[in-house]
PDB file of C-alpha atoms and ligand atoms in Angstrom:
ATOM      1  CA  UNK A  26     141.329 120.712  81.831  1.00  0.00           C
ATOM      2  CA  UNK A  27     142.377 117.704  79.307  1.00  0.00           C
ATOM      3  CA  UNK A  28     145.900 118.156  78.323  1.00  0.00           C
ATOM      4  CA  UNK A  29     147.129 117.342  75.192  1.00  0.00           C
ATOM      5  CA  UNK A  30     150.490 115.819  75.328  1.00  0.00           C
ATOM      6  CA  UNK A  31     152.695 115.007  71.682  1.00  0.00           C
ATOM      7  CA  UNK A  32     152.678 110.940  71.452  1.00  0.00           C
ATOM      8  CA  UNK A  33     153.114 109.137  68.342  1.00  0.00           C
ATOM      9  CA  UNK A  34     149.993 106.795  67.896  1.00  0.00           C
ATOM     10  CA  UNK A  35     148.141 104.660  65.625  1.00  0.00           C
ATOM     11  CA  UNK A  36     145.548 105.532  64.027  1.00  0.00           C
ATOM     12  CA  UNK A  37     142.814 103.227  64.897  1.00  0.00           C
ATOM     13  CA  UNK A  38     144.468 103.367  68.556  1.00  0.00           C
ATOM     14  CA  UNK A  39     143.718 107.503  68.138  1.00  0.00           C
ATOM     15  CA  UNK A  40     140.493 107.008  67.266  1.00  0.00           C
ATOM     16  CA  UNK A  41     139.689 103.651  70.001  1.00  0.00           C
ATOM     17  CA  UNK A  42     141.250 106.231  72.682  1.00  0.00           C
ATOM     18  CA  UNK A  43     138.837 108.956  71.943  1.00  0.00           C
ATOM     19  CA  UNK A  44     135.681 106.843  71.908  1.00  0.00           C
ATOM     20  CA  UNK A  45     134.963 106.561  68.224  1.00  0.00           C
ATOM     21  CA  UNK A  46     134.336 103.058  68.637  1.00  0.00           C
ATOM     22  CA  UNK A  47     136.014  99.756  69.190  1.00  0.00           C
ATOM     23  CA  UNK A  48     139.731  99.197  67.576  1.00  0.00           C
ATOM     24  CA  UNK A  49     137.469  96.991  64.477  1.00  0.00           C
ATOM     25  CA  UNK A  50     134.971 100.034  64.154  1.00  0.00           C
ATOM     26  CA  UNK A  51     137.563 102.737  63.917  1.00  0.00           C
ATOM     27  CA  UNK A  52     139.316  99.978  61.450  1.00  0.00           C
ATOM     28  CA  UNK A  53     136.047 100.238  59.860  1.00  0.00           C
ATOM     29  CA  UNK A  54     135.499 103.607  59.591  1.00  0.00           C
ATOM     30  CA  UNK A  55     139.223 103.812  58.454  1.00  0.00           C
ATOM     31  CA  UNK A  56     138.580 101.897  55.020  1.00  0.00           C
ATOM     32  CA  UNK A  57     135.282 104.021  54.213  1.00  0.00           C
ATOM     33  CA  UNK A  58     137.328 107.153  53.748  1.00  0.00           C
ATOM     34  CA  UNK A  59     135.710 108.895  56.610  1.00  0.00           C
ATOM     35  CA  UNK A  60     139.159 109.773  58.497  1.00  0.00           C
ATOM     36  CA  UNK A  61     141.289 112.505  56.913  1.00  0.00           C
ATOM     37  CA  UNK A  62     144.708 112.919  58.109  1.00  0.00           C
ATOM     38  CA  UNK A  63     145.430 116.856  57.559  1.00  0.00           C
ATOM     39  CA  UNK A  64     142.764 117.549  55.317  1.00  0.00           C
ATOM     40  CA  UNK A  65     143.074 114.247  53.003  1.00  0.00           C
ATOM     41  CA  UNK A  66     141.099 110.578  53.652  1.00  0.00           C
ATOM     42  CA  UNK A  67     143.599 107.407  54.983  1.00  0.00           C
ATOM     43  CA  UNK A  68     142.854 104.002  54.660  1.00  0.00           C
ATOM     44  CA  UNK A  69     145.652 102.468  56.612  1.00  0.00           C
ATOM     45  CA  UNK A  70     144.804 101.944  60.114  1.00  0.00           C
ATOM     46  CA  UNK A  71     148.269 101.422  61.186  1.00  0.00           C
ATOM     47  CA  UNK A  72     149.183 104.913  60.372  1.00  0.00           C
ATOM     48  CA  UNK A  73     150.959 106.946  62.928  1.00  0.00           C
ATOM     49  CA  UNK A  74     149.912 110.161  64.088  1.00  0.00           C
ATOM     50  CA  UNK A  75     152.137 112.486  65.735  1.00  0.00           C
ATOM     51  CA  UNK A  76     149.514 113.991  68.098  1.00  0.00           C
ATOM     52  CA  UNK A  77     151.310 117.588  68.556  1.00  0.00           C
ATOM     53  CA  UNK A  78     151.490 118.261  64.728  1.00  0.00           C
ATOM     54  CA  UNK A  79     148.555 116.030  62.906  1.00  0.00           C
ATOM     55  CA  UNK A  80     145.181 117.247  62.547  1.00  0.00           C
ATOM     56  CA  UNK A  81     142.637 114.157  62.309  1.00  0.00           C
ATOM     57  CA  UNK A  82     139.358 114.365  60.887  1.00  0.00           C
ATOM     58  CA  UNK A  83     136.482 111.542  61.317  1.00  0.00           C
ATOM     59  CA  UNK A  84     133.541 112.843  59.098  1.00  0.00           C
ATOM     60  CA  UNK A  85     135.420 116.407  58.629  1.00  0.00           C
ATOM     61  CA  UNK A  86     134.792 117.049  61.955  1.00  0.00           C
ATOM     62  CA  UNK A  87     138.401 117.680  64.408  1.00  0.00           C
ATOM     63  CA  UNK A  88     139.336 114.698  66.486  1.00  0.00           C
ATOM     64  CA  UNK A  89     141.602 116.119  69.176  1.00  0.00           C
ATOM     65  CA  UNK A  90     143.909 113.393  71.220  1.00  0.00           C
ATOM     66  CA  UNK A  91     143.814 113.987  74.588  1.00  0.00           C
ATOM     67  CA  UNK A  92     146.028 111.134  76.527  1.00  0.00           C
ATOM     68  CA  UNK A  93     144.447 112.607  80.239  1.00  0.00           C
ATOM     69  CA  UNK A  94     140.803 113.995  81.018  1.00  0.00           C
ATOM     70  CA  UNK A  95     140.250 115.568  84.394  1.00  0.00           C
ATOM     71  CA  UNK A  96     136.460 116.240  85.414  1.00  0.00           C
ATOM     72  CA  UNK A  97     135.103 117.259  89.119  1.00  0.00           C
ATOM     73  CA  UNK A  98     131.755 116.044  89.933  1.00  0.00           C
ATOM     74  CA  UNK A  99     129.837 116.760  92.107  1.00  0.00           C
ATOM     75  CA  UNK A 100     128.379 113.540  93.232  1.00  0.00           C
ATOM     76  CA  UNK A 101     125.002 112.954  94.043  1.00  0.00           C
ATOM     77  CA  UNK A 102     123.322 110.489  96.560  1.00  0.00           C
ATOM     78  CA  UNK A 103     122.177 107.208  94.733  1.00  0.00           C
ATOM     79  CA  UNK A 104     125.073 106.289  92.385  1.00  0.00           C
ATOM     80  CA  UNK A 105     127.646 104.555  92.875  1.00  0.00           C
ATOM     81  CA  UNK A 106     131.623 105.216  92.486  1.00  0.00           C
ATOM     82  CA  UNK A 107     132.491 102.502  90.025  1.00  0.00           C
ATOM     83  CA  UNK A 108     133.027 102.252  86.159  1.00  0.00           C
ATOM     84  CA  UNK A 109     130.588 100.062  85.027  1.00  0.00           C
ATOM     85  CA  UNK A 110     127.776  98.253  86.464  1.00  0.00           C
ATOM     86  CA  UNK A 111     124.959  95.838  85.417  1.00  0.00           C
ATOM     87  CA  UNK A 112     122.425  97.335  87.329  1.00  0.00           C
ATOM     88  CA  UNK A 113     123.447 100.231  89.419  1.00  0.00           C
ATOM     89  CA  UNK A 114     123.738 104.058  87.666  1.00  0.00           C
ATOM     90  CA  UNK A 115     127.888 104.966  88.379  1.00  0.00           C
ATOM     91  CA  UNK A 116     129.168 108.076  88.562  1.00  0.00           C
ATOM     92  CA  UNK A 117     130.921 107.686  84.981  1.00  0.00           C
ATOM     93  CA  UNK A 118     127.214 107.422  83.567  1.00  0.00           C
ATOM     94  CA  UNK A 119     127.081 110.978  84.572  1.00  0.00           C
ATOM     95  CA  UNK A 120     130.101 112.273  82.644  1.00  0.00           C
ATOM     96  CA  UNK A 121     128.561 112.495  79.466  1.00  0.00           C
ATOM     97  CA  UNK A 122     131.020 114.195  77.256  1.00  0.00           C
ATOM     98  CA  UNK A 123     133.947 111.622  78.023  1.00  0.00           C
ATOM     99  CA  UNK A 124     136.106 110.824  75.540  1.00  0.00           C
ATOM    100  CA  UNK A 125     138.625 108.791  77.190  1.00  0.00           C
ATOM    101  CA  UNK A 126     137.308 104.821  77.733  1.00  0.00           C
ATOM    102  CA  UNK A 127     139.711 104.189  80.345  1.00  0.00           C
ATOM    103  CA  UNK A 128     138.031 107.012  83.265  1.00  0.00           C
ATOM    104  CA  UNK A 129     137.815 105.992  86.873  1.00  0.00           C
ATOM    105  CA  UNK A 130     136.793 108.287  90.302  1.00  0.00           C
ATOM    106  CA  UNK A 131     139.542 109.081  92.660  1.00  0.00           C
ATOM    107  CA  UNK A 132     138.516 107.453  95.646  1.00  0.00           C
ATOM    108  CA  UNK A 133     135.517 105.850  96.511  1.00  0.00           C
ATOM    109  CA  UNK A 134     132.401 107.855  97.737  1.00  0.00           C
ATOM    110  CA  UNK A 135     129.644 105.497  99.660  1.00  0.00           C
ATOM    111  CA  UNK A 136     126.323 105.566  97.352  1.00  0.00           C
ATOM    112  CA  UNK A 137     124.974 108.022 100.210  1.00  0.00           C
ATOM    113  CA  UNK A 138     127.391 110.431 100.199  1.00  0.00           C
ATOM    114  CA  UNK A 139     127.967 113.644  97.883  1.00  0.00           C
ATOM    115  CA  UNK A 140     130.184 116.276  97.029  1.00  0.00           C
ATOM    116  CA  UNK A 141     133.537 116.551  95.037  1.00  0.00           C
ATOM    117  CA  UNK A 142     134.878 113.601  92.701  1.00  0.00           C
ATOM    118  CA  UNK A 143     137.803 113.716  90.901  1.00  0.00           C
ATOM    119  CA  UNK A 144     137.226 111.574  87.582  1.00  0.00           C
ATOM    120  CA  UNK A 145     140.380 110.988  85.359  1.00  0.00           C
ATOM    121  CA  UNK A 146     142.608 108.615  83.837  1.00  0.00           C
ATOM    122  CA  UNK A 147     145.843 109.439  85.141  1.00  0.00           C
ATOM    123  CA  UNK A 148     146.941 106.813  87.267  1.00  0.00           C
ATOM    124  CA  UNK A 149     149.916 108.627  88.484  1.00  0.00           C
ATOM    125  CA  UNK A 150     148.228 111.498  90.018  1.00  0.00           C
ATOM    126  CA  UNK A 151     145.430 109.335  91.298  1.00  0.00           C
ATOM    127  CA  UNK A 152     148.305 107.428  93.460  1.00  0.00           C
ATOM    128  CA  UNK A 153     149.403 110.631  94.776  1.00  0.00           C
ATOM    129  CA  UNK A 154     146.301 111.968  95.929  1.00  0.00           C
ATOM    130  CA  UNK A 155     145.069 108.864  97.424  1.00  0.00           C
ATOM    131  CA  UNK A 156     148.341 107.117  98.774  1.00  0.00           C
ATOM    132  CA  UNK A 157     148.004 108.050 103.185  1.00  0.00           C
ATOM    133  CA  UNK A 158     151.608 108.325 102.145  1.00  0.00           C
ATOM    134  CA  UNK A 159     151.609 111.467 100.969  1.00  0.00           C
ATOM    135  CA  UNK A 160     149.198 113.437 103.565  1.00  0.00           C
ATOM    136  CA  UNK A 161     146.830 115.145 100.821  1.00  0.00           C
ATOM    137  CA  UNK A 162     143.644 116.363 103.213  1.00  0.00           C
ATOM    138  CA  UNK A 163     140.455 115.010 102.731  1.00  0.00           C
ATOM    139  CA  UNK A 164     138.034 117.460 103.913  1.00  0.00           C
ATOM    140  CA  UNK A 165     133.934 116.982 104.638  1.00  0.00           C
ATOM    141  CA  UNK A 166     130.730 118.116 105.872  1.00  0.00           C
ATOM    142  CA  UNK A 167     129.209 116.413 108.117  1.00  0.00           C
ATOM    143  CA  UNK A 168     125.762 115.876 110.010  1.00  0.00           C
ATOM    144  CA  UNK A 169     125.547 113.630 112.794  1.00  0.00           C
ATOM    145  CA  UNK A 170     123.193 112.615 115.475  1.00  0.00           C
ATOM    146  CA  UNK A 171     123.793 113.775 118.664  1.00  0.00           C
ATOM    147  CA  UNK A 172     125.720 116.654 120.198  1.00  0.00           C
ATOM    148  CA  UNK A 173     129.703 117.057 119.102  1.00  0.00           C
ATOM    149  CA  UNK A 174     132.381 118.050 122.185  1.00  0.00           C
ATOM    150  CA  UNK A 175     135.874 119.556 122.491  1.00  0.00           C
ATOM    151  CA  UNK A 176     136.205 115.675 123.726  1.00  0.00           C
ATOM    152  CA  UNK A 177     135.954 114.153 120.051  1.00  0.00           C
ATOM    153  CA  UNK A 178     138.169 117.244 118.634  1.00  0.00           C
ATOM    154  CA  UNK A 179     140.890 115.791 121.123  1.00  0.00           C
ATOM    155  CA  UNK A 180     140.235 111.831 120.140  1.00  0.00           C
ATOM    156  CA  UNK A 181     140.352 112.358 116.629  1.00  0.00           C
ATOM    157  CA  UNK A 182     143.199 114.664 116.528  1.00  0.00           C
ATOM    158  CA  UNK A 183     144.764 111.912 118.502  1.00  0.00           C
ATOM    159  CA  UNK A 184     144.031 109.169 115.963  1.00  0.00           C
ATOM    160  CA  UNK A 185     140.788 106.171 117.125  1.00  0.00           C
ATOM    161  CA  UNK A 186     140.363 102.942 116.830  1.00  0.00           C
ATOM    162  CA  UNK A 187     138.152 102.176 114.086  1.00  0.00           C
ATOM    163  CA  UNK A 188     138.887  98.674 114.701  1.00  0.00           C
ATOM    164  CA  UNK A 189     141.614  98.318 111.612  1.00  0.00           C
ATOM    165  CA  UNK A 190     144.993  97.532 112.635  1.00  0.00           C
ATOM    166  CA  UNK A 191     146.161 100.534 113.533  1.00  0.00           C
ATOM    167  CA  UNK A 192     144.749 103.620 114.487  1.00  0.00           C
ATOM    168  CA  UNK A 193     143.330 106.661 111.748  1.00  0.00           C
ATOM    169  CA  UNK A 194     145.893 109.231 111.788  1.00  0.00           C
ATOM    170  CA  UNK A 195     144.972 112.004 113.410  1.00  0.00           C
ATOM    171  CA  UNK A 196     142.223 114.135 112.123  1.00  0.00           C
ATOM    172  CA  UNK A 197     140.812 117.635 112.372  1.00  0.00           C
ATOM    173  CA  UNK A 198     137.377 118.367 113.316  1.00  0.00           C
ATOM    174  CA  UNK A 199     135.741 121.728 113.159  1.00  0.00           C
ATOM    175  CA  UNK A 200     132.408 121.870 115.244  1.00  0.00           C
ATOM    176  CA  UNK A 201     130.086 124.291 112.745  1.00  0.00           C
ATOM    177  CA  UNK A 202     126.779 123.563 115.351  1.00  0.00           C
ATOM    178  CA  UNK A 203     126.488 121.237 118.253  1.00  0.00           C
ATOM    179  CA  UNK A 204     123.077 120.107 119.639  1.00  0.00           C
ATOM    180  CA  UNK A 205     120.565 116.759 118.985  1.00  0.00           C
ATOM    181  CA  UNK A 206     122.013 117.116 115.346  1.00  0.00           C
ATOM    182  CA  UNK A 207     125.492 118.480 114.825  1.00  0.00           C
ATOM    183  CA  UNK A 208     127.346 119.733 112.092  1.00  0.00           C
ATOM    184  CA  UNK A 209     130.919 119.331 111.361  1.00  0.00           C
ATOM    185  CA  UNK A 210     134.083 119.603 108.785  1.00  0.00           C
ATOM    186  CA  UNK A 211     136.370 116.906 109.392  1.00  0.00           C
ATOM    187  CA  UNK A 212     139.881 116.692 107.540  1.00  0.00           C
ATOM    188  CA  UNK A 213     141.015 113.301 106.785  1.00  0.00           C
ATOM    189  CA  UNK A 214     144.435 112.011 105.021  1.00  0.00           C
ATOM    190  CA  UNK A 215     143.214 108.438 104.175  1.00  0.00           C
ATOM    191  CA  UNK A 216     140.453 106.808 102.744  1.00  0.00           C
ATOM    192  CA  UNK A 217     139.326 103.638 104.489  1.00  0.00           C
ATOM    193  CA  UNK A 218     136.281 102.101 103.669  1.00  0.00           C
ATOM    194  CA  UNK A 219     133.099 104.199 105.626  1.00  0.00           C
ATOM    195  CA  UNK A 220     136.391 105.792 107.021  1.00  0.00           C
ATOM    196  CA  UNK A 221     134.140 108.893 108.005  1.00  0.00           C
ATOM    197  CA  UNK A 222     131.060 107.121 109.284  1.00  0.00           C
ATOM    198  CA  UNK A 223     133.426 104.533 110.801  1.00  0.00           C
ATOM    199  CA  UNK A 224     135.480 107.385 113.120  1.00  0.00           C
ATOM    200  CA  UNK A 225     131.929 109.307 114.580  1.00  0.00           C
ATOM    201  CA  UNK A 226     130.426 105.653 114.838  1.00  0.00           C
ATOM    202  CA  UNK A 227     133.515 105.217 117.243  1.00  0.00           C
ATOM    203  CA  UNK A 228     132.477 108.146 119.380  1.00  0.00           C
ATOM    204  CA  UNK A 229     128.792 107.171 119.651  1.00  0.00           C
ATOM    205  CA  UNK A 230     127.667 109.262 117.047  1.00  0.00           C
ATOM    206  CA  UNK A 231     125.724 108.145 113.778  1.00  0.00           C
ATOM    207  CA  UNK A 232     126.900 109.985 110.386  1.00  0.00           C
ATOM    208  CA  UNK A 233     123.059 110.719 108.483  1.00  0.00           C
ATOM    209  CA  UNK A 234     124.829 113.434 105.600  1.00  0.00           C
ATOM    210  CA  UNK A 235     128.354 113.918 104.456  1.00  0.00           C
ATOM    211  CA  UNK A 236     129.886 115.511 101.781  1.00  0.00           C
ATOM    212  CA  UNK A 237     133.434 116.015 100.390  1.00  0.00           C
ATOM    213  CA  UNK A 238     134.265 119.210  99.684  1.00  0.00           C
ATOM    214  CA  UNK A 239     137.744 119.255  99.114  1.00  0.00           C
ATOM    215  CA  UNK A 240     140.951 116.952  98.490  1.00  0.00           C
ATOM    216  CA  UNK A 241     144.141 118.771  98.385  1.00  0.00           C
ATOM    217  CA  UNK A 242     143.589 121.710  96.379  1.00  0.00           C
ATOM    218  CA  UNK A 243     141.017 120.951  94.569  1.00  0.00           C
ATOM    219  CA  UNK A 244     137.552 122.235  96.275  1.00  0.00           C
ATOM    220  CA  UNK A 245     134.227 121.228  95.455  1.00  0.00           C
ATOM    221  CA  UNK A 246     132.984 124.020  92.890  1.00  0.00           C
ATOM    222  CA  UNK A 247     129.305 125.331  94.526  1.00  0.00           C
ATOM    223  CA  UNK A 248     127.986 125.772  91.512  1.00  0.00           C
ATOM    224  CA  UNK A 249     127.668 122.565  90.319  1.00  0.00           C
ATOM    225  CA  UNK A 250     124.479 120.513  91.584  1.00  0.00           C
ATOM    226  CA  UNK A 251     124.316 117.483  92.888  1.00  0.00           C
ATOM    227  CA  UNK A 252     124.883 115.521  89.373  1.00  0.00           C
ATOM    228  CA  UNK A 253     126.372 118.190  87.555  1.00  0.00           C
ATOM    229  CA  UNK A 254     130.179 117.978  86.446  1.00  0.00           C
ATOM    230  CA  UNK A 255     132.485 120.248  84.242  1.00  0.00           C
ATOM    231  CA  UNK A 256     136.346 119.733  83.482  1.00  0.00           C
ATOM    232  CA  UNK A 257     138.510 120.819  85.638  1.00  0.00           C
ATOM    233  CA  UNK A 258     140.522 124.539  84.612  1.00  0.00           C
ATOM    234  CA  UNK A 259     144.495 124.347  83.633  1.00  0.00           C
ATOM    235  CA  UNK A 260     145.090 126.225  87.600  1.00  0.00           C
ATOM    236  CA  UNK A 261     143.010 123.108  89.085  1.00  0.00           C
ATOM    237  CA  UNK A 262     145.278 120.818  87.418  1.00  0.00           C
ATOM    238  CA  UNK A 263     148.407 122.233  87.584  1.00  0.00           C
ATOM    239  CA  UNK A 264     147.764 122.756  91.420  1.00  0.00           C
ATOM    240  CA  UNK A 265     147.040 119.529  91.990  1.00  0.00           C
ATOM    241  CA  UNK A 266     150.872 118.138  91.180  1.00  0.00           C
TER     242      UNK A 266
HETATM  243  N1  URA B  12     134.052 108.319 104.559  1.00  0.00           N
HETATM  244  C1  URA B  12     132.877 107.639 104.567  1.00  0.00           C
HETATM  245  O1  URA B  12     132.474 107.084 105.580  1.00  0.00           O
HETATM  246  N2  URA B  12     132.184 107.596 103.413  1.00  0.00           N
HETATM  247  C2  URA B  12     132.588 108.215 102.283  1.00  0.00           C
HETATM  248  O2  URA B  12     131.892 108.159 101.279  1.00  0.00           O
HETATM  249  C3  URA B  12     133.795 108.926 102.308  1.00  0.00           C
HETATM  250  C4  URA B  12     134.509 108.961 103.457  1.00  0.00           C
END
């Protein structure tokens, strides 16, 4: 859900924020009369909106500020959890009704792996679900090759060596089907690089899917496909505090 919060802002900043354009384009757009200010045309870019009260119109259509956007994705295999890149599709590519410029995941996911990303720009409670600090579970699916034991339930719970400084902290693993290939939910509170494939690669065992389906209390919605997003619902936010 993208909350709107009262802040008093310029008007070409307004319009920059929300994606109509660069600072010199909404400056642009400004001086052509095509931005009303509660139902008449200003030409002053430096005008201050107070977002709670002002109602901003580019081309008579609403322009609603919105100082935080909060979308889950679910990520699919092949694209990459960056912002931009010169070559490679990211996962902000996907969110195609953005507003906000200044969007980044939560967390990295490898290009291989899918399931639940948390796409936002609010720094704050980015930190808090991402900081080992605060404990905020991790939890994914898992295939692997080879057969899983109450042996690697005890050595993760215990914390391994993934050969960082210090141990992981400990983790939970749930054995869903053990055999030639197993399948798994592990809950994790950090997020070192390959931390996943990096703590079965420890006990001999080779990650080939994974998936995130939850971080604190936000859990992967089913109904979205691999590639599909939608903004998150006031409850998902507000839980997420
Ligand atoms: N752990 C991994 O190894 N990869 C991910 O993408 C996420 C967690």
């Amino acid at each position: 859900m993208a909350v709107a919060v009262a802040v008093k802002i310029r008007l070409d900043k307004f319009l920059a924020d929300m994606g109509y354009g660069t600072r010199s384009e909404a400056k642009r757009e400004i001086a052509r009369g095509n931005v009303k200010i509660n139902g008449l045309p200003v030409r002053k870019p430096e005008t201050k909106i107070d977002t709670e009260k002002d109602e901003v119109a580019y081309k008579d259509q609403p322009a609603v500020y919105e100082k935080y956007e909060y979308y889950m994705l679910n990520k699919p295999a092949g694209v990459i959890s960056a912002t931009t890149d010169k070559k490679e599709k990211t996962v902000l590519d996907l969110i195609e009704e953005k507003q906000r410029k200044d969007l980044f995941p939560v967390g990295r996911l490898d290009r291989d792996t899918e399931g639940l990303l948390l796409i936002t720009n609010d720094g704050e409670l980015a930190h808090r679900l991402l900081s080992p600090k605060k404990h905020v579970d991790k939890i994914y699916y898992v295939r692997v090759q080879g057969s899983l034991s109450e042996e690697d339930i005890r050595r993760l719970a215990e914390g391994i060596d993934i050969g960082e400084e210090k141990p992981t902290l400990p983790a939970q693993l749930v054995i869903l089907k053990s055999g030639q290939t197993s399948e798994a939910e592990i809950t994790i509170q950090e997020g070192k690089f390959h931390q996943v494939k990096r703590m079965f690669h420890a006990l001999g065992k080779e990650v080939v899917y994974l998936k995130r389906l939850r971080m604190g209390t936000l859990v992967l919605d089913e109904n979205l496909k691999p590639g599909e997003y939608r903004k998150l619902t006031k409850e998902e936010r507000d839980g997420l505090c």
